[in-house]
Amino acid sequence: MLRINVFAVILMAVLFSSCEKKPSRPPYNLDREATACISIPYEEVGGVKTIPVKLNGITMNMIYDTGCSGIHMSLNELQTLIKNGKLDESDILDATYATIADGSIVENGTINIKCIEIGGEDGIVIENVQASVALNQVAPILLGNAVLDELASVEVDNMAKTINFNKK
């Protein structure tokens, strides 16, 4: 069954690949009037910091990972988005290769996340960010630099156990 799911994702990625260029300006409008700093409490699980983040309206506890170049998830999260009607065929972009922490190269799918919310609707909202999908069920879900680079700064407050996202 897993082999069929992997094949289906790869097939969809190849069939619906997109050659669109990335927007010339960042997807997050830093001039938007809103709170300058969003402070999100983190939970430490197994030595990593996790925070709730909405991907296309579905809340997922993501690992805050400055070593990750983008957003990364497993087939489980992809299936959750699809089952809830939060992804369609146009969001399946391509198959890519990535180097992981141990130095090995793995194949991933790529999808478009239409809306990422950190701290609710009045918090940070970033649109149209590409995410990589590991072709397995157990990969961690990572919040990396594809989102973090769109902000003025990000600070971890270990005393208050918060991650502070600064917009301006």
mmCIF file of C-alpha atoms in Angstrom:
data_model
loop_
_atom_site.group_PDB
_atom_site.id
_atom_site.type_symbol
_atom_site.label_atom_id
_atom_site.label_comp_id
_atom_site.label_asym_id
_atom_site.label_seq_id
_atom_site.Cartn_x
_atom_site.Cartn_y
_atom_site.Cartn_z
ATOM 1 C CA MET A 1 0.000 0.000 0.000
ATOM 2 C CA LEU A 2 2.810 2.412 0.913
ATOM 3 C CA ARG A 3 4.576 1.608 -2.369
ATOM 4 C CA ILE A 4 1.387 2.511 -4.281
ATOM 5 C CA ASN A 5 1.085 5.830 -2.351
ATOM 6 C CA VAL A 6 4.709 6.717 -3.100
ATOM 7 C CA PHE A 7 4.241 5.890 -6.763
ATOM 8 C CA ALA A 8 1.029 7.969 -6.885
ATOM 9 C CA VAL A 9 2.758 11.023 -5.367
ATOM 10 C CA ILE A 10 5.706 10.762 -7.755
ATOM 11 C CA LEU A 11 3.380 10.276 -10.713
ATOM 12 C CA MET A 12 1.243 13.274 -9.701
ATOM 13 C CA ALA A 13 4.346 15.398 -9.175
ATOM 14 C CA VAL A 14 5.694 14.584 -12.609
ATOM 15 C CA LEU A 15 2.351 14.993 -14.363
ATOM 16 C CA PHE A 16 1.493 18.308 -12.747
ATOM 17 C CA SER A 17 4.942 19.876 -12.533
ATOM 18 C CA SER A 18 5.072 23.626 -12.828
ATOM 19 C CA CYS A 19 7.642 25.909 -14.393
ATOM 20 C CA GLU A 20 6.374 29.047 -12.668
ATOM 21 C CA LYS A 21 8.980 31.490 -11.435
ATOM 22 C CA LYS A 22 9.129 32.473 -7.801
ATOM 23 C CA PRO A 23 7.655 35.942 -7.180
ATOM 24 C CA SER A 24 10.237 38.720 -7.426
ATOM 25 C CA ARG A 25 9.284 40.067 -4.002
ATOM 26 C CA PRO A 26 8.858 38.129 -0.774
ATOM 27 C CA PRO A 27 5.386 36.684 -0.209
ATOM 28 C CA TYR A 28 5.114 38.397 3.176
ATOM 29 C CA ASN A 29 4.325 42.093 3.032
ATOM 30 C CA LEU A 30 6.480 43.673 5.742
ATOM 31 C CA ASP A 31 4.629 46.984 5.319
ATOM 32 C CA ARG A 32 1.308 45.472 6.438
ATOM 33 C CA GLU A 33 -0.053 47.057 9.599
ATOM 34 C CA ALA A 34 0.027 44.468 12.365
ATOM 35 C CA THR A 35 1.786 43.656 15.592
ATOM 36 C CA ALA A 36 5.539 43.981 15.079
ATOM 37 C CA CYS A 37 6.352 40.881 17.148
ATOM 38 C CA ILE A 38 4.451 37.630 17.436
ATOM 39 C CA SER A 39 5.474 35.541 20.430
ATOM 40 C CA ILE A 40 4.601 31.846 20.165
ATOM 41 C CA PRO A 41 5.072 29.485 23.121
ATOM 42 C CA TYR A 42 7.076 26.425 22.157
ATOM 43 C CA GLU A 43 6.945 22.927 23.487
ATOM 44 C CA GLU A 44 10.135 20.945 23.776
ATOM 45 C CA VAL A 45 9.660 17.391 22.516
ATOM 46 C CA GLY A 46 12.610 15.035 22.327
ATOM 47 C CA GLY A 47 15.079 17.933 22.486
ATOM 48 C CA VAL A 48 13.476 19.952 19.658
ATOM 49 C CA LYS A 49 11.200 22.982 19.802
ATOM 50 C CA THR A 50 7.733 22.635 18.267
ATOM 51 C CA ILE A 51 5.136 25.311 17.599
ATOM 52 C CA PRO A 52 1.631 25.205 16.138
ATOM 53 C CA VAL A 53 1.518 26.453 12.540
ATOM 54 C CA LYS A 54 -1.445 26.438 10.175
ATOM 55 C CA LEU A 55 -0.748 25.097 6.687
ATOM 56 C CA ASN A 56 -3.674 25.918 4.389
ATOM 57 C CA GLY A 57 -5.881 26.196 7.488
ATOM 58 C CA ILE A 58 -4.819 22.897 9.126
ATOM 59 C CA THR A 59 -2.882 23.229 12.398
ATOM 60 C CA MET A 60 0.261 21.120 12.605
ATOM 61 C CA ASN A 61 2.918 21.079 15.312
ATOM 62 C CA MET A 62 6.090 21.889 13.412
ATOM 63 C CA ILE A 63 9.704 21.610 14.525
ATOM 64 C CA TYR A 64 11.470 24.988 14.496
ATOM 65 C CA ASP A 65 14.588 24.133 12.489
ATOM 66 C CA THR A 66 17.022 26.825 11.319
ATOM 67 C CA GLY A 67 19.096 24.090 9.663
ATOM 68 C CA CYS A 68 16.270 23.247 7.267
ATOM 69 C CA SER A 69 16.188 25.238 4.039
ATOM 70 C CA GLY A 70 12.420 25.182 3.705
ATOM 71 C CA ILE A 71 9.294 23.466 4.905
ATOM 72 C CA HIS A 72 9.515 19.702 5.017
ATOM 73 C CA MET A 73 6.841 17.108 5.767
ATOM 74 C CA SER A 74 6.031 13.427 5.368
ATOM 75 C CA LEU A 75 3.341 11.726 3.319
ATOM 76 C CA ASN A 76 1.159 11.728 6.481
ATOM 77 C CA GLU A 77 0.864 15.525 6.468
ATOM 78 C CA LEU A 78 0.376 15.574 2.707
ATOM 79 C CA GLN A 79 -2.479 13.076 3.052
ATOM 80 C CA THR A 80 -4.030 15.172 5.859
ATOM 81 C CA LEU A 81 -4.047 18.247 3.609
ATOM 82 C CA ILE A 82 -5.525 16.286 0.694
ATOM 83 C CA LYS A 83 -8.202 14.537 2.822
ATOM 84 C CA ASN A 84 -9.337 17.915 4.178
ATOM 85 C CA GLY A 85 -9.562 19.444 0.697
ATOM 86 C CA LYS A 86 -6.664 21.838 1.371
ATOM 87 C CA LEU A 87 -4.559 20.831 -1.660
ATOM 88 C CA ASP A 88 -5.542 20.330 -5.260
ATOM 89 C CA GLU A 89 -3.725 19.069 -8.349
ATOM 90 C CA SER A 90 -2.308 22.512 -9.149
ATOM 91 C CA ASP A 91 -0.478 22.476 -5.779
ATOM 92 C CA ILE A 92 1.555 19.372 -6.717
ATOM 93 C CA LEU A 93 4.663 20.818 -8.343
ATOM 94 C CA ASP A 94 7.600 18.535 -8.990
ATOM 95 C CA ALA A 95 9.969 15.873 -7.762
ATOM 96 C CA THR A 96 13.297 17.129 -6.377
ATOM 97 C CA TYR A 97 16.420 15.840 -4.680
ATOM 98 C CA ALA A 98 17.784 17.092 -1.369
ATOM 99 C CA THR A 99 20.801 16.494 0.825
ATOM 100 C CA ILE A 100 19.788 15.577 4.356
ATOM 101 C CA ALA A 101 21.694 16.025 7.628
ATOM 102 C CA ASP A 102 23.654 12.755 7.298
ATOM 103 C CA GLY A 103 24.888 13.810 3.834
ATOM 104 C CA SER A 104 22.795 11.371 1.831
ATOM 105 C CA ILE A 105 20.655 12.474 -1.101
ATOM 106 C CA VAL A 106 16.943 11.675 -1.088
ATOM 107 C CA GLU A 107 14.097 12.212 -3.530
ATOM 108 C CA ASN A 108 11.193 14.401 -2.387
ATOM 109 C CA GLY A 109 8.002 15.699 -3.873
ATOM 110 C CA THR A 110 7.362 19.450 -3.944
ATOM 111 C CA ILE A 111 4.028 21.102 -3.210
ATOM 112 C CA ASN A 112 2.775 24.662 -2.902
ATOM 113 C CA ILE A 113 1.410 25.732 0.468
ATOM 114 C CA LYS A 114 -1.033 28.527 -0.302
ATOM 115 C CA CYS A 115 -1.184 29.971 3.213
ATOM 116 C CA ILE A 116 1.032 29.630 6.273
ATOM 117 C CA GLU A 117 -0.228 31.205 9.514
ATOM 118 C CA ILE A 118 1.888 31.632 12.618
ATOM 119 C CA GLY A 119 0.082 33.149 15.606
ATOM 120 C CA GLY A 120 -3.396 33.197 14.062
ATOM 121 C CA GLU A 121 -4.953 35.522 11.500
ATOM 122 C CA ASP A 122 -3.527 38.629 13.218
ATOM 123 C CA GLY A 123 -0.095 37.044 13.288
ATOM 124 C CA ILE A 124 2.171 36.215 10.384
ATOM 125 C CA VAL A 125 0.546 35.120 7.152
ATOM 126 C CA ILE A 126 2.813 34.037 4.301
ATOM 127 C CA GLU A 127 1.421 32.917 0.971
ATOM 128 C CA ASN A 128 2.619 30.509 -1.703
ATOM 129 C CA VAL A 129 5.613 28.782 -0.157
ATOM 130 C CA GLN A 130 7.004 25.579 -1.621
ATOM 131 C CA ALA A 131 7.354 22.608 0.720
ATOM 132 C CA SER A 132 9.193 19.350 0.219
ATOM 133 C CA VAL A 133 7.451 16.059 0.950
ATOM 134 C CA ALA A 134 9.496 13.042 2.017
ATOM 135 C CA LEU A 135 8.335 9.921 0.269
ATOM 136 C CA ASN A 136 7.768 8.116 3.569
ATOM 137 C CA GLN A 137 5.344 8.235 6.493
ATOM 138 C CA VAL A 138 7.757 9.077 9.320
ATOM 139 C CA ALA A 139 9.704 12.201 8.297
ATOM 140 C CA PRO A 140 9.464 15.066 10.794
ATOM 141 C CA ILE A 141 7.524 18.193 9.851
ATOM 142 C CA LEU A 142 9.996 21.078 9.802
ATOM 143 C CA LEU A 143 9.563 24.856 9.747
ATOM 144 C CA GLY A 144 12.747 26.160 8.163
ATOM 145 C CA ASN A 145 14.245 29.077 6.321
ATOM 146 C CA ALA A 146 11.657 29.334 3.528
ATOM 147 C CA VAL A 147 9.466 30.965 6.177
ATOM 148 C CA LEU A 148 12.079 32.345 8.568
ATOM 149 C CA ASP A 149 13.892 34.278 5.813
ATOM 150 C CA GLU A 150 10.712 36.260 5.069
ATOM 151 C CA LEU A 151 10.847 37.942 8.490
ATOM 152 C CA ALA A 152 12.975 40.726 9.907
ATOM 153 C CA SER A 153 14.259 38.454 12.679
ATOM 154 C CA VAL A 154 13.450 35.400 14.765
ATOM 155 C CA GLU A 155 14.534 35.005 18.369
ATOM 156 C CA VAL A 156 14.275 32.077 20.780
ATOM 157 C CA ASP A 157 13.607 33.090 24.391
ATOM 158 C CA ASN A 158 14.600 30.039 26.414
ATOM 159 C CA MET A 159 13.584 31.678 29.704
ATOM 160 C CA ALA A 160 10.005 32.424 28.599
ATOM 161 C CA LYS A 161 9.935 29.329 26.319
ATOM 162 C CA THR A 162 8.767 31.353 23.331
ATOM 163 C CA ILE A 163 9.868 31.917 19.762
ATOM 164 C CA ASN A 164 9.512 35.581 18.838
ATOM 165 C CA PHE A 165 8.881 36.381 15.173
ATOM 166 C CA ASN A 166 9.668 40.023 14.382
ATOM 167 C CA LYS A 167 7.975 41.439 11.310
ATOM 168 C CA LYS A 168 9.666 44.847 11.145
#
